Coordinates of C-alpha atoms in Angstrom, one line a residue:
M1 CA 72.8 87.3 80.5
E2 CA 75.8 87.7 82.8
T3 CA 78.8 89.3 81.2
T4 CA 82.2 90.5 82.5
L5 CA 84.0 93.8 81.7
R6 CA 87.4 95.0 82.9
G7 CA 88.6 98.4 83.7
V8 CA 91.2 99.6 86.2
G9 CA 90.4 99.0 89.9
V10 CA 91.3 102.0 91.9
S11 CA 89.5 101.6 95.3
H12 CA 89.1 98.3 97.1
G13 CA 85.8 96.6 98.0
V14 CA 82.8 95.1 96.3
A15 CA 79.6 96.9 95.4
I16 CA 76.4 95.4 93.9
G17 CA 73.6 97.6 92.8
E18 CA 71.6 99.2 90.0
V19 CA 73.2 101.6 87.6
R20 CA 72.4 105.3 87.9
H21 CA 74.0 107.8 85.5
M22 CA 75.3 111.2 86.3
G23 CA 73.0 114.1 85.5
T24 CA 73.0 115.2 81.9
A25 CA 75.6 117.8 81.0
V26 CA 74.3 121.2 80.1
L27 CA 73.1 121.6 76.5
E28 CA 74.8 124.1 74.3
P29 CA 73.0 127.5 74.7
P30 CA 71.5 129.0 71.5
A31 CA 73.7 131.6 69.7
K32 CA 71.4 134.6 69.6
Q33 CA 72.3 138.3 69.5
I34 CA 71.3 140.8 72.2
P35 CA 70.8 144.5 71.8
A36 CA 73.7 146.7 72.8
E37 CA 71.8 148.2 75.7
E38 CA 71.5 144.8 77.3
A39 CA 75.2 144.1 77.4
E40 CA 75.8 145.6 80.8
R41 CA 73.0 143.6 82.4
E42 CA 74.2 140.4 80.8
Q43 CA 77.8 141.1 82.0
G44 CA 76.4 141.5 85.5
R45 CA 74.5 138.2 85.2
A46 CA 77.7 136.4 84.1
R47 CA 79.8 137.8 86.9
Q48 CA 77.1 136.9 89.5
A49 CA 76.9 133.3 88.1
V50 CA 80.7 132.9 88.2
E51 CA 80.9 134.2 91.8
A52 CA 78.0 131.9 92.9
V53 CA 79.6 128.8 91.3
A54 CA 83.0 129.7 92.8
A55 CA 81.4 130.1 96.2
D56 CA 79.6 126.8 95.9
L57 CA 82.8 125.0 95.0
M58 CA 84.6 126.6 98.0
A59 CA 81.7 125.6 100.3
R60 CA 81.8 122.0 99.0
G61 CA 85.5 121.9 99.6
H62 CA 85.0 123.2 103.2
L63 CA 82.5 120.4 103.8
A64 CA 84.7 117.7 102.3
G65 CA 88.0 118.8 103.9
G66 CA 91.4 117.3 103.3
E67 CA 92.6 116.6 99.8
A68 CA 89.1 117.2 98.3
Q69 CA 89.1 120.8 99.7
A70 CA 92.3 121.7 97.9
V71 CA 91.0 120.2 94.6
L72 CA 87.7 122.1 94.8
E73 CA 89.4 125.3 95.8
A74 CA 91.6 125.0 92.7
Q75 CA 88.4 124.6 90.6
A76 CA 86.9 127.8 92.2
L77 CA 90.1 129.7 91.2
M78 CA 89.6 128.3 87.7
A79 CA 86.1 129.7 87.6
Q80 CA 87.4 133.2 88.6
D81 CA 90.3 133.3 86.2
P82 CA 90.5 137.0 85.2
E83 CA 91.4 136.3 81.6
L84 CA 88.4 134.0 81.2
I85 CA 86.0 136.5 82.8
A86 CA 87.5 139.3 80.5
D87 CA 86.9 137.1 77.5
V88 CA 83.3 136.5 78.6
E89 CA 82.6 140.2 79.0
R90 CA 84.2 141.0 75.5
R91 CA 81.9 138.4 73.9
I92 CA 78.8 139.9 75.6
A93 CA 79.9 143.4 74.5
V94 CA 79.6 142.3 70.8
G95 CA 76.2 140.7 71.2
S96 CA 76.4 137.3 72.9
T97 CA 74.1 136.3 75.8
A98 CA 75.8 135.7 79.1
E99 CA 75.3 131.9 78.9
R100 CA 76.6 131.8 75.2
A101 CA 79.6 134.0 76.1
V102 CA 80.5 131.7 79.0
Y103 CA 80.1 128.6 76.8
D104 CA 82.3 130.0 73.9
A105 CA 85.0 131.5 76.2
F106 CA 85.4 128.3 78.0
A107 CA 85.5 126.4 74.7
A108 CA 88.3 128.6 73.5
Y109 CA 90.3 128.1 76.8
R110 CA 89.5 124.3 76.6
D111 CA 91.1 124.1 73.2
L112 CA 94.2 125.9 74.5
L113 CA 94.5 123.4 77.4
A114 CA 94.0 120.4 75.2
A115 CA 96.8 121.6 72.9
A116 CA 99.2 122.6 75.7
G117 CA 100.5 119.2 76.4
E118 CA 99.1 116.2 78.3
Y119 CA 99.5 117.7 81.8
F120 CA 97.1 120.6 81.0
A121 CA 94.9 118.4 78.8
G122 CA 94.2 116.4 82.0
R123 CA 92.5 119.5 83.5
V124 CA 89.9 119.7 80.7
A125 CA 87.3 117.6 82.7
D126 CA 87.6 120.0 85.6
L127 CA 87.2 123.0 83.2
D128 CA 84.1 121.4 81.6
D129 CA 82.5 120.9 85.0
V130 CA 83.1 124.6 85.9
R131 CA 81.6 125.7 82.6
N132 CA 78.5 123.4 83.0
R133 CA 77.8 124.8 86.5
I134 CA 78.0 128.4 85.4
V135 CA 75.8 127.8 82.3
A136 CA 73.3 125.8 84.3
R137 CA 73.0 128.7 86.8
L138 CA 72.5 131.2 84.0
L139 CA 69.9 129.0 82.3
G140 CA 68.1 128.3 85.5
V141 CA 68.3 124.5 85.1
P142 CA 69.5 121.9 87.6
M143 CA 73.2 121.5 88.0
P144 CA 74.7 118.4 86.4
G145 CA 75.8 116.1 89.0
V146 CA 75.0 113.1 91.2
P147 CA 71.4 111.8 90.7
D148 CA 68.7 112.1 93.3
S149 CA 67.8 108.6 94.7
D150 CA 66.4 107.3 98.0
E151 CA 67.9 103.8 97.3
P152 CA 71.6 102.9 97.1
Y153 CA 73.0 102.6 93.6
V154 CA 76.2 102.3 91.6
L155 CA 77.1 105.6 89.9
V156 CA 78.2 105.5 86.3
A157 CA 79.7 108.4 84.4
R158 CA 82.1 109.3 81.6
D159 CA 84.2 111.0 84.2
L160 CA 83.6 112.4 87.6
A161 CA 84.4 116.0 88.4
P162 CA 86.1 116.6 91.8
A163 CA 83.1 118.6 93.0
D164 CA 80.9 115.5 92.6
T165 CA 83.3 112.9 93.9
A166 CA 84.2 114.9 97.0
L167 CA 80.7 114.9 98.4
L168 CA 79.5 111.4 97.4
D169 CA 77.4 109.9 100.1
P170 CA 78.8 106.4 100.7
T171 CA 75.5 105.3 102.3
L172 CA 73.8 105.9 98.9
V173 CA 76.6 105.6 96.4
L174 CA 77.7 101.9 96.7
G175 CA 80.5 102.4 94.2
F176 CA 81.3 104.1 91.0
V177 CA 82.4 103.3 87.4
T178 CA 83.9 105.8 84.9
E179 CA 84.8 105.5 81.3
E180 CA 87.7 108.0 81.6
G181 CA 90.3 108.6 84.3
G182 CA 93.3 106.6 85.5
P183 CA 94.6 105.1 88.7
T184 CA 96.1 108.4 89.8
S185 CA 93.4 110.8 88.7
H186 CA 91.7 113.1 91.2
S187 CA 88.5 110.9 91.2
A188 CA 90.6 107.8 92.0
I189 CA 92.4 109.4 94.8
L190 CA 89.2 110.8 96.4
A191 CA 87.5 107.5 96.0
R192 CA 90.2 105.8 98.0
A193 CA 89.9 108.5 100.6
L194 CA 86.1 107.9 100.8
G195 CA 86.5 104.1 100.9
V196 CA 84.1 103.7 98.0
P197 CA 84.8 100.8 95.6
A198 CA 85.7 102.3 92.2
V199 CA 86.7 101.2 88.7
V200 CA 87.9 103.7 86.1
A201 CA 89.0 103.5 82.4
L202 CA 86.2 101.1 81.6
P203 CA 85.5 101.2 77.8
G204 CA 81.8 101.7 77.1
A205 CA 80.9 102.4 80.7
V206 CA 78.3 105.1 79.8
E207 CA 76.5 102.5 77.6
L208 CA 75.4 100.5 80.6
A209 CA 71.7 100.9 80.8
E210 CA 70.0 102.8 83.6
G211 CA 68.7 100.3 86.2
T212 CA 71.0 97.5 85.1
V213 CA 72.3 95.5 88.1
I214 CA 76.1 95.4 88.2
A215 CA 78.7 94.1 90.6
V216 CA 81.9 96.3 90.9
D217 CA 85.1 94.7 92.2
G218 CA 87.4 97.7 93.0
S219 CA 90.3 95.4 93.7
T220 CA 90.4 93.6 90.4
G221 CA 88.8 96.2 88.1
E222 CA 86.1 93.7 87.1
I223 CA 82.5 94.7 86.4
F224 CA 79.9 91.8 86.3
V225 CA 76.8 92.9 84.4
N226 CA 73.6 91.1 85.5
P227 CA 75.4 88.8 87.9
G228 CA 73.7 85.6 88.8
E229 CA 72.9 84.6 92.3
E230 CA 76.0 82.4 92.4
K231 CA 78.3 85.2 91.4
K232 CA 76.7 87.6 93.9
A233 CA 77.2 85.0 96.6
Q234 CA 80.8 84.5 95.6
L235 CA 81.5 88.2 95.7
E236 CA 79.7 88.8 98.9
A237 CA 81.5 85.9 100.6
A238 CA 84.9 87.2 99.4
A239 CA 84.0 90.7 100.7
A240 CA 83.0 89.3 104.1
E241 CA 86.2 87.3 104.3
R242 CA 88.2 90.5 103.4
R243 CA 86.4 92.5 106.1
A244 CA 87.2 89.8 108.7
T245 CA 90.8 89.8 107.8
L246 CA 91.0 93.5 108.0
A247 CA 89.5 93.5 111.5
S248 CA 92.0 91.0 112.7
A249 CA 95.1 92.9 111.4
T250 CA 96.3 95.5 113.8
G251 CA 99.6 97.0 115.0
P252 CA 102.7 98.0 113.0
G253 CA 103.2 96.9 109.5
A254 CA 105.2 93.7 109.1
T255 CA 105.6 90.5 107.1
S256 CA 104.5 87.2 108.8
D257 CA 108.2 86.5 109.8
G258 CA 108.5 89.9 111.5
H259 CA 110.2 92.0 108.9
K260 CA 109.0 95.5 109.8
V261 CA 107.5 97.7 107.0
P262 CA 106.2 100.9 108.6
L263 CA 102.8 101.9 107.1
L264 CA 102.3 105.6 106.8
A265 CA 99.6 107.9 105.6
N266 CA 99.5 110.4 102.7
I267 CA 97.7 113.6 103.9
G268 CA 97.0 117.1 102.5
G269 CA 96.6 118.8 105.8
P270 CA 95.2 118.6 109.4
A271 CA 91.7 117.6 108.1
D272 CA 93.2 114.2 107.0
V273 CA 94.8 113.4 110.3
P274 CA 91.8 111.8 112.1
A275 CA 91.3 109.2 109.4
A276 CA 95.0 108.4 109.4
L277 CA 95.0 107.9 113.1
E278 CA 91.8 105.7 113.0
A279 CA 93.4 103.5 110.3
G280 CA 96.5 103.0 112.5
A281 CA 99.0 104.9 110.5
E282 CA 102.4 104.8 112.1
G283 CA 103.1 108.3 110.9
V284 CA 102.9 110.4 107.8
G285 CA 104.9 109.4 104.7
L286 CA 103.7 112.3 102.5
F287 CA 102.4 115.7 103.8
R288 CA 101.5 117.6 100.6
T289 CA 102.0 121.2 101.6
E290 CA 101.0 122.7 98.3
F291 CA 97.3 122.6 99.4
L292 CA 98.1 125.3 102.0
F293 CA 99.5 127.5 99.2
L294 CA 96.4 127.0 97.0
D295 CA 94.3 128.9 99.5
D296 CA 95.5 132.1 97.8
N297 CA 96.8 131.6 94.3
K298 CA 98.4 135.1 94.3
N299 CA 100.3 135.2 97.5
A300 CA 102.3 132.7 99.6
P301 CA 100.9 131.9 103.1
S302 CA 102.5 133.8 105.9
E303 CA 105.2 132.1 108.0
E304 CA 102.8 132.2 111.0
K305 CA 100.0 130.5 109.1
Q306 CA 102.4 127.8 108.0
V307 CA 103.7 127.2 111.5
A308 CA 100.2 126.8 112.9
T309 CA 99.2 124.3 110.2
Y310 CA 102.3 122.2 110.3
R311 CA 102.3 122.1 114.1
Q312 CA 98.7 120.7 114.1
V313 CA 99.9 117.7 112.1
L314 CA 103.2 117.2 114.0
E315 CA 101.4 117.2 117.3
A316 CA 99.1 114.4 116.1
F317 CA 102.0 112.0 115.8
P318 CA 104.0 112.2 119.0
E319 CA 107.2 110.2 118.6
G320 CA 106.0 109.2 115.1
R321 CA 107.5 109.9 111.8
V322 CA 106.2 112.8 109.7
V323 CA 107.6 113.3 106.2
V324 CA 106.9 116.7 104.8
R325 CA 107.2 117.5 101.1
V326 CA 108.0 121.1 100.5
L327 CA 105.9 123.0 98.0
D328 CA 105.5 121.2 94.6
A329 CA 104.2 124.0 92.4
G330 CA 104.1 124.0 88.6
A331 CA 102.6 121.8 85.8
D332 CA 99.0 120.9 87.0
K333 CA 99.4 123.0 90.2
P334 CA 100.2 126.5 88.9
L335 CA 100.5 129.4 91.3
D336 CA 100.3 133.0 90.0
F337 CA 103.1 134.3 92.2
L338 CA 105.5 131.5 91.3
T339 CA 105.0 129.6 88.1
P340 CA 105.5 131.1 84.6
A341 CA 102.3 131.4 82.5
D342 CA 104.0 130.9 79.1
E343 CA 105.9 127.6 79.4
P344 CA 105.3 125.5 76.3
N345 CA 105.3 122.3 78.3
P346 CA 105.0 123.0 82.1
A347 CA 105.4 119.3 83.0
L348 CA 109.0 119.4 81.6
G349 CA 109.8 122.9 82.7
V350 CA 110.1 124.8 86.0
R351 CA 108.3 122.6 88.5
G352 CA 108.8 121.5 92.1
L353 CA 112.3 122.1 93.5
R354 CA 113.3 124.0 90.3
T355 CA 110.5 126.5 91.1
L356 CA 111.7 126.9 94.7
L357 CA 115.3 127.4 93.8
E358 CA 114.2 130.2 91.5
H359 CA 112.3 131.7 94.4
P360 CA 114.6 131.0 97.4
E361 CA 112.6 133.3 99.7
V362 CA 109.5 131.0 99.4
L363 CA 111.6 127.9 100.3
R364 CA 113.4 129.7 103.1
T365 CA 110.1 130.8 104.7
Q366 CA 108.7 127.3 104.4
L367 CA 111.7 125.6 105.9
S368 CA 111.9 128.2 108.7
A369 CA 108.2 127.5 109.5
L370 CA 108.8 123.8 109.7
A371 CA 111.7 124.3 112.1
K372 CA 109.6 126.5 114.3
A373 CA 106.6 124.1 114.2
A374 CA 108.7 121.2 115.3
E375 CA 110.3 123.0 118.3
G376 CA 109.8 121.2 121.6
L377 CA 108.0 118.2 120.0
P378 CA 109.3 114.6 120.1
V379 CA 108.2 114.0 116.5
Y380 CA 110.7 112.6 114.0
L381 CA 110.5 115.3 111.3
E382 CA 111.8 114.6 107.8
V383 CA 111.6 117.0 104.9
M384 CA 111.9 116.2 101.3
A385 CA 112.2 118.0 98.0
P386 CA 110.0 117.2 94.9
M387 CA 111.3 116.6 91.4
V388 CA 115.0 116.1 92.3
A389 CA 116.9 115.2 89.1
D390 CA 120.4 114.7 90.3
R391 CA 123.0 115.2 93.0
T392 CA 123.2 119.0 92.2
D393 CA 119.5 119.3 93.0
A394 CA 119.9 117.3 96.2
R395 CA 122.9 119.3 97.4
A396 CA 121.0 122.6 96.8
F397 CA 118.1 121.4 98.9
A398 CA 120.2 120.1 101.7
D399 CA 122.1 123.4 101.8
A400 CA 118.8 125.3 102.0
C401 CA 117.6 123.1 104.9
R402 CA 120.9 123.6 106.9
A403 CA 120.8 127.4 106.2
A404 CA 117.3 127.6 107.6
G405 CA 118.4 125.8 110.8
L406 CA 116.2 122.9 110.2
R407 CA 116.9 120.0 112.6
A408 CA 115.4 117.2 110.6
K409 CA 116.4 114.5 108.1
F410 CA 116.6 115.8 104.5
G411 CA 115.4 113.7 101.7
A412 CA 114.7 113.6 97.9
M413 CA 111.7 112.4 96.0
V414 CA 112.4 110.0 93.2
E415 CA 110.0 111.0 90.5
I416 CA 112.4 111.5 87.6
P417 CA 114.1 108.4 86.1
S418 CA 117.5 110.1 86.3
A419 CA 117.1 110.2 90.1
A420 CA 116.5 106.5 90.3
L421 CA 119.3 105.6 87.9
R422 CA 121.8 107.8 89.9
A423 CA 120.3 107.2 93.4
R424 CA 123.6 106.4 95.0
S425 CA 124.9 109.8 93.8
V426 CA 121.8 111.6 95.1
L427 CA 122.2 109.8 98.5
Q428 CA 125.6 111.4 99.0
E429 CA 123.7 114.6 99.8
V430 CA 120.5 113.5 101.5
E431 CA 119.5 110.9 104.1
F432 CA 116.5 109.2 102.5
L433 CA 114.6 108.6 99.3
S434 CA 110.9 108.6 98.7
L435 CA 109.5 107.2 95.5
G436 CA 106.6 109.1 94.0
T437 CA 105.4 106.3 91.7
N438 CA 102.7 108.4 90.1
D439 CA 105.1 110.9 88.5
L440 CA 107.8 108.3 88.1
A441 CA 105.5 106.3 85.9
Q442 CA 104.4 109.4 84.1
Y443 CA 108.0 110.5 83.2
T444 CA 109.2 106.9 82.5
F445 CA 106.5 106.2 79.9
A446 CA 105.6 109.7 78.7
A447 CA 102.0 109.0 79.9
D448 CA 100.0 111.7 81.6
R449 CA 98.4 110.4 84.8
Q450 CA 95.1 112.2 84.1
V451 CA 94.6 110.7 80.6
G452 CA 92.5 107.5 80.5
A453 CA 93.7 106.6 77.0
V454 CA 97.3 105.9 78.4
S455 CA 96.3 104.4 81.7
R456 CA 97.9 101.1 80.6
L457 CA 101.3 102.9 80.9
Q458 CA 100.3 104.4 84.3
D459 CA 99.9 101.0 85.8
P460 CA 102.4 100.7 88.6
W461 CA 102.8 97.0 87.8
Q462 CA 104.8 97.9 84.7
P463 CA 108.0 95.9 84.9
A464 CA 110.1 98.9 83.8
L465 CA 108.8 100.9 86.7
L466 CA 109.5 98.0 89.1
D467 CA 113.1 98.0 87.7
L468 CA 113.5 101.7 88.7
V469 CA 112.1 101.0 92.2
A470 CA 114.6 98.1 92.6
I471 CA 117.5 100.3 91.5
A472 CA 116.6 103.1 94.0
A473 CA 116.0 100.6 96.8
E474 CA 119.3 98.8 96.2
A475 CA 121.2 102.1 96.2
A476 CA 119.6 103.1 99.5
R477 CA 120.5 99.7 101.0
A478 CA 124.1 100.0 99.9
E479 CA 124.3 103.4 101.5
G480 CA 122.6 102.3 104.7
K481 CA 119.7 104.7 104.2
S482 CA 115.9 104.3 103.8
C483 CA 113.8 104.3 100.6
G484 CA 110.0 104.5 100.9
V485 CA 107.2 104.6 98.5
C486 CA 104.6 107.4 98.8
G487 CA 102.9 107.0 95.4
E488 CA 99.5 105.4 94.9
A489 CA 101.3 102.1 94.1
A490 CA 101.6 101.5 97.9
S491 CA 97.9 101.3 98.2
D492 CA 97.7 98.0 96.2
P493 CA 98.0 95.2 98.8
L494 CA 99.6 92.7 96.4
L495 CA 101.9 95.3 95.0
A496 CA 102.8 96.4 98.5
C497 CA 104.2 92.9 99.0
V498 CA 106.2 93.2 95.8
L499 CA 107.6 96.6 96.8
T500 CA 108.7 95.1 100.1
G501 CA 110.4 92.3 98.2
L502 CA 112.2 94.9 96.1
G503 CA 113.7 96.4 99.2
V504 CA 111.4 99.3 99.9
T505 CA 111.6 100.2 103.6
S506 CA 108.3 101.9 104.2
L507 CA 104.9 102.4 102.4
S508 CA 102.7 105.4 102.5
M509 CA 99.1 105.7 101.2
G510 CA 95.6 107.1 101.7
A511 CA 94.3 106.1 105.1
A512 CA 91.5 103.9 103.6
S513 CA 94.1 101.6 102.1
L514 CA 96.1 101.0 105.3
P515 CA 94.1 98.1 106.7
Y516 CA 94.2 96.2 103.4
V517 CA 97.9 96.6 103.0
R518 CA 98.6 95.7 106.7
A519 CA 96.4 92.5 106.5
T520 CA 98.0 91.3 103.2
L521 CA 101.6 91.9 104.3
A522 CA 101.0 89.9 107.5
K523 CA 100.2 86.8 105.4
F524 CA 103.6 86.4 103.7
T525 CA 107.2 86.1 104.7
L526 CA 109.9 88.5 103.4
A527 CA 111.3 85.6 101.3
Q528 CA 107.9 85.1 99.6
C529 CA 107.7 88.9 98.9
E530 CA 111.2 88.7 97.3
R531 CA 110.3 85.8 95.1
A532 CA 107.1 87.6 94.0
A533 CA 109.1 90.7 93.2
A534 CA 111.6 88.7 91.1
A535 CA 108.7 87.1 89.2
A536 CA 107.0 90.4 88.5
R537 CA 110.3 91.9 87.2
A538 CA 110.8 89.0 84.9
A539 CA 107.5 89.6 83.2
D540 CA 107.0 91.7 80.0
T541 CA 103.7 93.4 80.8
A542 CA 101.9 94.8 83.8
D543 CA 99.2 92.2 83.6
E544 CA 101.8 89.4 83.4
A545 CA 103.7 90.9 86.3
R546 CA 100.6 91.0 88.5
S547 CA 99.7 87.4 87.6
A548 CA 103.2 86.2 88.2
A549 CA 103.4 87.8 91.7
Q550 CA 99.9 86.5 92.5
A551 CA 101.0 83.0 91.5
V552 CA 104.0 83.1 93.7
L553 CA 102.1 84.3 96.8
S554 CA 99.2 81.9 96.3
G555 CA 101.6 79.0 96.1
E556 CA 100.7 78.0 92.5

C-alpha cells in the first residue's frame, strides 16, 4: 500500500529505488580480562588500529576534497586525541582487551560530549563512527558503512557519518534518508555538494524494510513508500521538467524583470572551485578559511601557505567577487593552539572574532596573507569577520584590516541576533553584511544545528528568522550598503525568492544548488518576491510561511 512520510528535504531532486540499510554498527566487545604480560601487546594493537583508522579517514578526505576533506581530517584528529589514547592504554594496563578499552574509553568521552552542551553533543555521531571503525579493525570484522551493491539503491540510516557521506557513489546511491540530522548537519551539506537527493530527520526511517521501493523528493522532504505507477510517473515528469528548466537558465542571477541578484558559491578551498565555476557562480560569497587551519590542529598555517591557498581561489575569479571569512575557530571547530579546552559552553564563549581578538597575531598573519594573495589581481576581494555581536566588534575588525594594509571591503557576519537588531550601528564600521542563517537560527531559537530533535527550530522558514533578515537588509539599504545571505537558506529556491523580496542583495550557496536558484528566480518579478516575503513573515510557523509564499508565487 502506498504511504507518504515527511522529513526535512535537504538536497534537491527525486530518487526512486529500493531501500538498502547502512552496515550494522559494531557490536559491544566482551568484557574479558587479560593477563598483565599481554598488556603491552594489546596497547600496541590499539595504537596500530587508531593510526590505521586515522590514516584511512585522511585518505578518504583526500579523495573527496573540498569541504568533505576538512570534515574527515577533523575526524582523524578525533581518533588521535592524546587524552583518549592515554585512557585506552590505562584501561588495558588494568586488564582490558584493546577493543574493550577503546569501546569504554570512547563511551566515557561520549558521555562528556553529550553533557557539554548541544554544540558538542552534535559531535557524538562523528565520535561513534570513529569508535566503530577502530573496534571493527581490532575485531577483524568489516567496517560499518555503505552496503555493497551492484544495483542502484536508496541508502537509509539512522545517521550518516561524514566518512560515509563524503565518498558516496552517486551512480549507485540514488539518494539517502536518515532518521537523525538537520538541514545544516554535515551530511546535509555534503549531500548538496554531491547533488544527491536527500531527506533527513524522518521519524522511523530505520524501520523501512530492506528492499522496499521508496521515492525520495529532496525538495519537499516527502518519502513515498511503495509508490504506484501513477505516482512514479508524476515524480519522474516533475523531475524531467525541473532538469529542462535548469538547462535553460544561464547567466547572472536576476528576477524576471531584471532585478539583479548575484549568485555566489560557498567553498572550503581550491578543491571546490571547479564545481562552482561549472555551475556558473558569479564569485564566492563564503570562503571558509578554517579548513586550512584544521590541517594541523596544533599550529597555525604559515603565512606562505595561506598566501598560496588564497591566491589559487582569487585567480579563479578574475574580476569576480570573492568574500573571505577569516578563521572561525571555537565551539564545534576547536583548535588546540587557539581555543580553551575548559569552557562550560563553547558555543556561547570565545568563538570566531572573539578568539581572533584574543590572538591578534593569528588574525594579523591571515589578513597580511590575504593582502599579499590579492596583489596584482583584478578580483574584488571582500573580507568578513564571524560572530560579530555589536559595533565594538565591527570596529575592532575594521581596525585590524586597516593595520594589516588590506585593500579590500571589510564586512561583518550577522549570526548573532544582536547584530541583526543593531545592524545600522554595525554598518557604521563596515561596508557590508553577510547573514549566516545557520548560526543565526541556532542562536535565535537556542536550537543546535546538529540535533535532529530540534530541526523544526532550525528551519530557515521560521518567521522570526525572516524578521531578523528583514531588519538587517533594511538597515543595509538605509546605509546604501549590501547585505547578502551565505547560510544554507540561500540554497532553497523558493526561499531564495523570499530572501530577495526581503531586500537581500546577493545569495551564496553550495555549487549544486546554484542552477535551481537561478532558474526559480528567473520565473518571478521583484514585486512577486516582495509579496511572497510579506506573506511568509505574516505566518506563525515555518510550514505556514512556506505555504503562504508558495501560494503567492503560484498565483493562488
